[in-house]
C-alpha positions as YAML, in Angstrom:
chain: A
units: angstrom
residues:
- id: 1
  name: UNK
  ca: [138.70, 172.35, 12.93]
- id: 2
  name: UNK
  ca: [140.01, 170.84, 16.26]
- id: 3
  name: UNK
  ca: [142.74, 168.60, 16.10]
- id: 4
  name: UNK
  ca: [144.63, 166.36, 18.77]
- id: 5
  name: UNK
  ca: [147.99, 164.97, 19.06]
- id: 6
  name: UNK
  ca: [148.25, 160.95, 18.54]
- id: 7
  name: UNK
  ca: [150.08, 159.45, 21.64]
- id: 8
  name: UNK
  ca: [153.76, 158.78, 20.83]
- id: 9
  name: UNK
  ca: [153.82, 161.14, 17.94]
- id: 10
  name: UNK
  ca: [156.56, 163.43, 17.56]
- id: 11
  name: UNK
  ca: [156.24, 166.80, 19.32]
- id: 12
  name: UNK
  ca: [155.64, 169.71, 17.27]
- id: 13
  name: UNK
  ca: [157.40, 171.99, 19.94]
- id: 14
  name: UNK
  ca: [159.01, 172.95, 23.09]
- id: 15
  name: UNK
  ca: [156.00, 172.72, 24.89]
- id: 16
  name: UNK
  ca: [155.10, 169.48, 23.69]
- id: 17
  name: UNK
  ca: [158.02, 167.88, 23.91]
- id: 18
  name: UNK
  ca: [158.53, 168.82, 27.85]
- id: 19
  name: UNK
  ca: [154.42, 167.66, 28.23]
- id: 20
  name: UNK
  ca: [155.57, 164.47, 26.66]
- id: 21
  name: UNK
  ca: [159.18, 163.69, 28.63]
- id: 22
  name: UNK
  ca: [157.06, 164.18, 31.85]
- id: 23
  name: UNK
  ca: [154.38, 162.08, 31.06]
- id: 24
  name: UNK
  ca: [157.06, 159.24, 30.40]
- id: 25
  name: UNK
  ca: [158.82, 159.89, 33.05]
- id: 26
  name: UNK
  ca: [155.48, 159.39, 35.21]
- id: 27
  name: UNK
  ca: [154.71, 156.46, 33.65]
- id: 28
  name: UNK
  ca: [157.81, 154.68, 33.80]
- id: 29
  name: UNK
  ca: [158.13, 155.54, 37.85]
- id: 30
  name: UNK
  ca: [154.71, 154.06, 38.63]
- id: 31
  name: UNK
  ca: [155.73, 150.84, 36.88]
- id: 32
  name: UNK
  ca: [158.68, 150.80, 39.05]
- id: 33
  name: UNK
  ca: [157.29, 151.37, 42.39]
- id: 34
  name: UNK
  ca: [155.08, 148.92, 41.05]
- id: 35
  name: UNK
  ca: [157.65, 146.20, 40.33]
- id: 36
  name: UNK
  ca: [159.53, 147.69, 43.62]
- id: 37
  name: UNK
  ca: [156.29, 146.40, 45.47]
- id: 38
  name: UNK
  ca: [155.74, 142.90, 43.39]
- id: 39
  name: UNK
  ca: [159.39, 142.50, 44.70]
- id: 40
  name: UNK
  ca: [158.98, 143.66, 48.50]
- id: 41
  name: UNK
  ca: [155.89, 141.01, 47.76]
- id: 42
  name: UNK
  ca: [158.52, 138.24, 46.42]
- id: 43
  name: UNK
  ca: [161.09, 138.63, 48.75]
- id: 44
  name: UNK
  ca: [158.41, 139.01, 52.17]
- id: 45
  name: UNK
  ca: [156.73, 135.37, 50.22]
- id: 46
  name: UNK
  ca: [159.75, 133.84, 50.09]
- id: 47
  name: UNK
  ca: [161.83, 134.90, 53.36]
- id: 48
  name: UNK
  ca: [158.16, 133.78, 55.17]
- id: 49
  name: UNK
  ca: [157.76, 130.74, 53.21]
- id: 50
  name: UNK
  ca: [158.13, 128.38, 56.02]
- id: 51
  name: UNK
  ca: [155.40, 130.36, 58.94]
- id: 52
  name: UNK
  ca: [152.98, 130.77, 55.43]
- id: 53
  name: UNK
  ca: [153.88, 126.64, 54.65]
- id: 54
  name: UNK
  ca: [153.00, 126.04, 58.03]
- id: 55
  name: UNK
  ca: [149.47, 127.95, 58.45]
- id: 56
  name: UNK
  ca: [148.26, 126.37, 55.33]
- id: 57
  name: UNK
  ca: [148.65, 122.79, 56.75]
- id: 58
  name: UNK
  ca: [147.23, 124.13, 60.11]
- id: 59
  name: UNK
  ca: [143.91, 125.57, 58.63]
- id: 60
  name: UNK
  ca: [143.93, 122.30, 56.54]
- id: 61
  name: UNK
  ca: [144.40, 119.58, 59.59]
- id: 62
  name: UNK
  ca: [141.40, 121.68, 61.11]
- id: 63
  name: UNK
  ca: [139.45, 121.63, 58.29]
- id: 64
  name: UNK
  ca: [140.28, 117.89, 57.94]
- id: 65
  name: UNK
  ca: [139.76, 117.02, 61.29]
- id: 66
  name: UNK
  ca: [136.23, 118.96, 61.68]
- id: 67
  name: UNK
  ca: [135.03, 116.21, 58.91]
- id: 68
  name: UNK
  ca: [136.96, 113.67, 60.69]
- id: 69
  name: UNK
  ca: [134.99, 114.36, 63.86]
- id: 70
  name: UNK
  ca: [131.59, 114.88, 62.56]
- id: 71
  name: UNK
  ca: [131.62, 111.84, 60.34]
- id: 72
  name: UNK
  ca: [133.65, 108.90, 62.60]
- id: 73
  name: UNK
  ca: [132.65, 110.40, 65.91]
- id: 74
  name: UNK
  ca: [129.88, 112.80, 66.29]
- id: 75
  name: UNK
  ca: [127.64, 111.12, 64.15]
- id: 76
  name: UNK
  ca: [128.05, 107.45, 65.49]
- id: 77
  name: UNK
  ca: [128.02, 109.13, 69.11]
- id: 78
  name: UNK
  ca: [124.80, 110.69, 68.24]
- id: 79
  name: UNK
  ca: [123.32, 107.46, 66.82]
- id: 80
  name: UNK
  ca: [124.34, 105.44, 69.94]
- id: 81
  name: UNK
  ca: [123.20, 108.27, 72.77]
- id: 82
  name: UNK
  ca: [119.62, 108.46, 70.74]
- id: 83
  name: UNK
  ca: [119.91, 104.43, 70.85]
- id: 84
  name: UNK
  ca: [120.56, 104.34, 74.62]
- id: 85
  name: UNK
  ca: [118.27, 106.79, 75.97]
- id: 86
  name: UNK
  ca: [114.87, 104.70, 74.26]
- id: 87
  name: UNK
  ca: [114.31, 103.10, 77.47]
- id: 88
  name: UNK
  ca: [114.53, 106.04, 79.52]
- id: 89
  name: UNK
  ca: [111.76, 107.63, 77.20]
- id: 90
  name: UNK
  ca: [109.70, 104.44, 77.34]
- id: 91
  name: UNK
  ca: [109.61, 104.77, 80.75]
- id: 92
  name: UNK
  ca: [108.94, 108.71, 80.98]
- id: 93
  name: UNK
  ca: [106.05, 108.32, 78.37]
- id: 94
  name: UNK
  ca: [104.62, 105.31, 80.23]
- id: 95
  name: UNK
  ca: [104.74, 107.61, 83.62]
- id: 96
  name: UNK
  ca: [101.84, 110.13, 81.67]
- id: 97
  name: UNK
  ca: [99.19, 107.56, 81.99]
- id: 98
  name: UNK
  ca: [99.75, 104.88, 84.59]
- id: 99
  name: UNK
  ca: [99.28, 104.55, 88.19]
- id: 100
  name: UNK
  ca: [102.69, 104.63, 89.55]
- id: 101
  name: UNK
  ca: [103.78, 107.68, 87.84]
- id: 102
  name: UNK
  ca: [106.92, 108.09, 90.59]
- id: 103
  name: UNK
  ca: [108.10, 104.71, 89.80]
- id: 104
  name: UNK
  ca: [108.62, 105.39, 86.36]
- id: 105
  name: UNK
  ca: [109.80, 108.85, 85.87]
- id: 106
  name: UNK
  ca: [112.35, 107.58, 88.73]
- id: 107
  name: UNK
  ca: [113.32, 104.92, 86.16]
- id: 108
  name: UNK
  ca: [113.58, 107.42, 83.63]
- id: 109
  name: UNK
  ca: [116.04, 109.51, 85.52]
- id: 110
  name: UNK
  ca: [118.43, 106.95, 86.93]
- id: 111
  name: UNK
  ca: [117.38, 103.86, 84.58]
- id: 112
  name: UNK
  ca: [116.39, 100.17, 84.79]
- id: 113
  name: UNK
  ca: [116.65, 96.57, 82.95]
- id: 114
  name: UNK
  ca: [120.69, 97.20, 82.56]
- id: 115
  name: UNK
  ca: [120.00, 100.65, 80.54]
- id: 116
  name: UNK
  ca: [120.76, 104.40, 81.12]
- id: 117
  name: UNK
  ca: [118.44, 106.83, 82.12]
- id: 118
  name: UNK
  ca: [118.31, 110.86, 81.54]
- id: 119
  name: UNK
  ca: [121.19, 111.75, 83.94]
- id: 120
  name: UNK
  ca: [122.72, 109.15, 82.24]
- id: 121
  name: UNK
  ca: [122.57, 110.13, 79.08]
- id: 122
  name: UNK
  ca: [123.72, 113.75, 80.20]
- id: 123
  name: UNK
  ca: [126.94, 112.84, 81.54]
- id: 124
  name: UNK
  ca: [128.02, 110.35, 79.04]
- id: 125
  name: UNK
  ca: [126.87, 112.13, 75.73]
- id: 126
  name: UNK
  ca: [127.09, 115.76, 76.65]
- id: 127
  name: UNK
  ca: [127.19, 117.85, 73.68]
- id: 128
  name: UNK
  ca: [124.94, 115.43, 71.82]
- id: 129
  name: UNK
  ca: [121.11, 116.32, 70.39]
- id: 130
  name: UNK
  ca: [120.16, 113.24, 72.83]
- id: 131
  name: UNK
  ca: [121.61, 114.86, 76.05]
- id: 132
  name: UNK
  ca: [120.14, 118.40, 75.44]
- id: 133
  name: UNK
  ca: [116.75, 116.39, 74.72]
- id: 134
  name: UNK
  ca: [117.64, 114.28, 78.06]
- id: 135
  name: UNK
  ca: [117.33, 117.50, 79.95]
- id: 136
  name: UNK
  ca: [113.65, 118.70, 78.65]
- id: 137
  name: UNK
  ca: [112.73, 114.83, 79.97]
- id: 138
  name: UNK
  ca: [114.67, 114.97, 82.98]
- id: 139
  name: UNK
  ca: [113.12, 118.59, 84.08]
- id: 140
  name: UNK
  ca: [110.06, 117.41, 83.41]
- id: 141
  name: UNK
  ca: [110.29, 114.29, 84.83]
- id: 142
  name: UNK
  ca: [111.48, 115.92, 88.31]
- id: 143
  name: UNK
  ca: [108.65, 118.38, 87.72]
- id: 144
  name: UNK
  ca: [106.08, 115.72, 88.22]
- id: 145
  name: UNK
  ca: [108.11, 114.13, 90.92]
- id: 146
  name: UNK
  ca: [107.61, 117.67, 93.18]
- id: 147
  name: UNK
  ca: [111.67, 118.09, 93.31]
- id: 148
  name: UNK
  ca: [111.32, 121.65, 91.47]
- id: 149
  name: UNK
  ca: [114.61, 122.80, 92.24]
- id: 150
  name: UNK
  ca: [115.75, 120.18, 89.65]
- id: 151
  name: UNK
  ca: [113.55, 120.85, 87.33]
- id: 152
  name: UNK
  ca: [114.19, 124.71, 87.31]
- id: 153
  name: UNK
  ca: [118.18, 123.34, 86.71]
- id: 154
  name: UNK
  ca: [117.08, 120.57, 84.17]
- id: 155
  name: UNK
  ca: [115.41, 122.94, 82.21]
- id: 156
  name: UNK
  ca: [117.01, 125.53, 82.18]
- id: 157
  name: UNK
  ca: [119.81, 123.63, 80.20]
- id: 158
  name: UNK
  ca: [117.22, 122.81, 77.66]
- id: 159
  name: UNK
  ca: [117.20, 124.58, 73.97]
- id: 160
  name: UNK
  ca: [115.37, 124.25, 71.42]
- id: 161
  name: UNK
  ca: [114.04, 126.04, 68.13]
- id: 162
  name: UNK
  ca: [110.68, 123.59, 67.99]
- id: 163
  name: UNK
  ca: [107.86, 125.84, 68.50]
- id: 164
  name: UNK
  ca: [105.76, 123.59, 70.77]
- id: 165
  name: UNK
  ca: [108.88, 122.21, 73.12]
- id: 166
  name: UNK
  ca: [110.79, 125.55, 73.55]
- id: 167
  name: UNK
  ca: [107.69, 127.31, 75.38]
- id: 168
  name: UNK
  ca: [106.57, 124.20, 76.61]
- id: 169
  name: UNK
  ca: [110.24, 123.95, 78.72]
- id: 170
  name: UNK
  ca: [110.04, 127.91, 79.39]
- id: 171
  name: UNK
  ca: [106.70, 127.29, 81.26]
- id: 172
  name: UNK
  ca: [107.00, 124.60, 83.18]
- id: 173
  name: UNK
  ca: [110.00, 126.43, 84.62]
- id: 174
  name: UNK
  ca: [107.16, 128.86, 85.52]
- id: 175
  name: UNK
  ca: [105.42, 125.97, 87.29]
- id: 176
  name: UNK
  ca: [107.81, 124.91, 89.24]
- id: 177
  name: UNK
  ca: [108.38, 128.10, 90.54]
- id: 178
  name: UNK
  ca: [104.50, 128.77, 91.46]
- id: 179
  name: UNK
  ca: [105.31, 125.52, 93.54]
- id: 180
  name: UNK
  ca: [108.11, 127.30, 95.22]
- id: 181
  name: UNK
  ca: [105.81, 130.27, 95.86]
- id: 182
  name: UNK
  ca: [107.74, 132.39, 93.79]
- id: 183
  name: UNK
  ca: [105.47, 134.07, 91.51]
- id: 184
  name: UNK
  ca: [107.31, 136.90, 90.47]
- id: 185
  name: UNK
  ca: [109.57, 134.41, 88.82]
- id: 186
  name: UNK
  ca: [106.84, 132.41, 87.69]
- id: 187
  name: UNK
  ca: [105.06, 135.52, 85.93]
- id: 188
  name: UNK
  ca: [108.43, 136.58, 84.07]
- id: 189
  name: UNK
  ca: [108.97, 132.73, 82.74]
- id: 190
  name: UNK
  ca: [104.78, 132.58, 81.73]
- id: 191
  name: UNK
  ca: [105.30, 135.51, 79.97]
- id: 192
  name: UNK
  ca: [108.56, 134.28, 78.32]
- id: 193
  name: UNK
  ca: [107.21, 130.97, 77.11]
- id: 194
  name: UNK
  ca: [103.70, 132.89, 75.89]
- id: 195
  name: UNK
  ca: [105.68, 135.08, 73.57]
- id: 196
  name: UNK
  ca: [108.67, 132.99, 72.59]
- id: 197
  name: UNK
  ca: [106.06, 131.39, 69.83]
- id: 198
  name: UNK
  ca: [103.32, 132.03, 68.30]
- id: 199
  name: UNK
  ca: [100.63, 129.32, 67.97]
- id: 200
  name: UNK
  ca: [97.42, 128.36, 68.80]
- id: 201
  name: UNK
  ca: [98.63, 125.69, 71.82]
- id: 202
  name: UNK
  ca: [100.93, 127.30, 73.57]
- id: 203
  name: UNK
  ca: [100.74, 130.98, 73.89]
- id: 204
  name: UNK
  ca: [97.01, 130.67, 75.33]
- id: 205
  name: UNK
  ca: [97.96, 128.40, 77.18]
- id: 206
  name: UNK
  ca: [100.94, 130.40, 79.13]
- id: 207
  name: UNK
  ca: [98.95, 134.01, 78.50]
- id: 208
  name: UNK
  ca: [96.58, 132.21, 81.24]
- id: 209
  name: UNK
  ca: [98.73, 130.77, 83.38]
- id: 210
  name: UNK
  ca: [100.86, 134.74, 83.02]
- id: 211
  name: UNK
  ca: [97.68, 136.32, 83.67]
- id: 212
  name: UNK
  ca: [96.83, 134.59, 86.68]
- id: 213
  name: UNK
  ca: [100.18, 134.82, 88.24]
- id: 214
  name: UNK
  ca: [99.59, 138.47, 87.87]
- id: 215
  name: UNK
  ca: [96.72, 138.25, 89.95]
- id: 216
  name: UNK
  ca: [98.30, 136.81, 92.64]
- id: 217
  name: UNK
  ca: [100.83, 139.89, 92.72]
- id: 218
  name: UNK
  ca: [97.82, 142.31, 92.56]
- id: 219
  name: UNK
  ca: [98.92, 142.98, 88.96]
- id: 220
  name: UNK
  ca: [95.37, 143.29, 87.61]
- id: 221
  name: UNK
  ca: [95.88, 145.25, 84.77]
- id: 222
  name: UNK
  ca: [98.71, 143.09, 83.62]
- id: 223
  name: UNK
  ca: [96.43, 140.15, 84.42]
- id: 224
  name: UNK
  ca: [93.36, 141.95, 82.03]
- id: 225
  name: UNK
  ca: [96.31, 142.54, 79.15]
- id: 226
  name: UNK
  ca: [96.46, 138.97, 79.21]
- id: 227
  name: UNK
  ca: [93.09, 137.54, 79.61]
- id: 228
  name: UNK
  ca: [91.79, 140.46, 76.72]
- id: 229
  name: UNK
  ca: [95.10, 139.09, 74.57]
- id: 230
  name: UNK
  ca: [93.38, 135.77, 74.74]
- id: 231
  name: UNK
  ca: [90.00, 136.84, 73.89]
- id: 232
  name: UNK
  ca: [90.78, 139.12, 70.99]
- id: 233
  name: UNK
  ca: [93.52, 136.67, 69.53]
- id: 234
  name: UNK
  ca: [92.58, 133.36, 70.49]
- id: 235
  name: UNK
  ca: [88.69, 132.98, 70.78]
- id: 236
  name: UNK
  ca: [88.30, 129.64, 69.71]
- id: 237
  name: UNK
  ca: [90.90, 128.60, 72.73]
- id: 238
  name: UNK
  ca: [90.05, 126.38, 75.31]
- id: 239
  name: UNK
  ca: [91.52, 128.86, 77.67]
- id: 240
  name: UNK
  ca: [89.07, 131.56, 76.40]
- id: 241
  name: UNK
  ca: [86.21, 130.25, 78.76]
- id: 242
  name: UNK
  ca: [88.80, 130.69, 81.78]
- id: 243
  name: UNK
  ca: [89.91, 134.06, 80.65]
- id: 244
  name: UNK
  ca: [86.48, 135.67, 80.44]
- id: 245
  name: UNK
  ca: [85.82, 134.12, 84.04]
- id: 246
  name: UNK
  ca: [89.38, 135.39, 85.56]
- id: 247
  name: UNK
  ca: [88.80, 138.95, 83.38]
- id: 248
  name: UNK
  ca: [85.53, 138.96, 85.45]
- id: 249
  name: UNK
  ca: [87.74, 138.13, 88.92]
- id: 250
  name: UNK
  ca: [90.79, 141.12, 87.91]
- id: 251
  name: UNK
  ca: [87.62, 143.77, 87.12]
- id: 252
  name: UNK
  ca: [86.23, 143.33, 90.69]
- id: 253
  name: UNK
  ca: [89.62, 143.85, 92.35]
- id: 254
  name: UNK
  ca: [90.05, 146.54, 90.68]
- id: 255
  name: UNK
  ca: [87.08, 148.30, 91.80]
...
């Protein structure tokens, strides 16, 4: 029958006795490098207590004052930038249907009746939601005004993770440089905005306008790629009328 020896029992002989002096003698020096390092630990705590004293209360004053901030001044500055700009945006969305469209995107940009307009709003709440808004408006607004240098700029400041505005920016960026007869830009920035989201507005919308720039750069089968993306994946589009027509248009050049 196999046996064993119970730990601590007394050694039955020589060889068991050695076998157990060593294993002791193991054990008790890992406990001491052990309680060598908890001391190193102790002594490296306590001889650093001031530095470690002093990073806690720096991580905690940032911590603090990132609440601070975002409560009792980022928010209210927020509140009052949104608050300032509504005339500016009255303005911008009257400009989409009236007469005098100049008038009032001008009024938009530099402001009227004692209130601030985009630029405003840009240089006195940068940072803010409002001012990154303030540039989609403002690009746009110089967009319709025919200064497309400063819409390209305006713009290009502009983010956004809204699936309607972001391509919306991203093409008229691609407008304004048509305008500037630079289609090679143009095409890249169509092409952007058409694949940036996918939706049913949008990404017609821009595979058109991508397609067509394409054309002008004797591109054709780039422009077909397009004009076929819109048939096969947007049928239903009011842009699939024009693509069929411009697929028509690429085809013959291509002969």
């Amino acid at each position: 029958m196999a046996t064993y020896n119970k730990r601590g029992g007394k050694p039955k002989n020589k060889a068991e006795k050695e076998s157990q002096l060593e294993e002791n003698s193991t054990t008790a020096e890992v406990f001491n490098t052990l309680d060598e390092g908890a001391s190193r630990t102790e002594a490296w705590v306590e001889k650093n207590q001031k530095p470690i004293l002093g990073f806690i209360i720096v991580v905690a004053v940032c911590v603090l004052g990132y609440f601070a901030y975002d409560q009792y001044i980022k928010g209210p500055k927020e509140t009052e930038a949104m608050n300032e700009m509504f005339q500016a945006q009255s303005y911008w969305e009257q400009a989409l249907t009236a007469p005098a469209k100049d008038s009032l995107y001008n009024l938009s940009l530099q402001g009227g009746e004692g209130k601030y307009g985009f630029i405003d709003i840009i240089e006195n709440y940068g940072g803010t939601k409002a001012a990154n808004l303030a540039h989609y408006y403002a690009g746009m607004a110089y967009l319709n005004t025919n200064k497309y240098q400063e819409a390209i700029a305006q713009l290009d400041k502009f983010s956004s993770d809204d699936d309607i505005l972001a391509p919306l920016a991203k093409g008229a960026i691609g407008d304004a440089f048509v305008q500037l007869g630079q289609n090679e830009d143009a095409l890249k920035y169509y092409e952007e905005a058409a694949s940036m989201r996918t939706n049913d507005f949008t990404t017609p919308r821009f595979l058109l306008k991508a397609g067509i720039a394409a054309m002008s750069l004797n591109q054709n089968d780039k422009a077909l790629a397009h004009f076929k993306k819109i048939a096969d994946d947007y049928p239903k589009a009011t842009e699939a009328v024009k693509a069929e027509i411009y697929t028509g248009r690429a085809e013959a050049m291509n002969k």
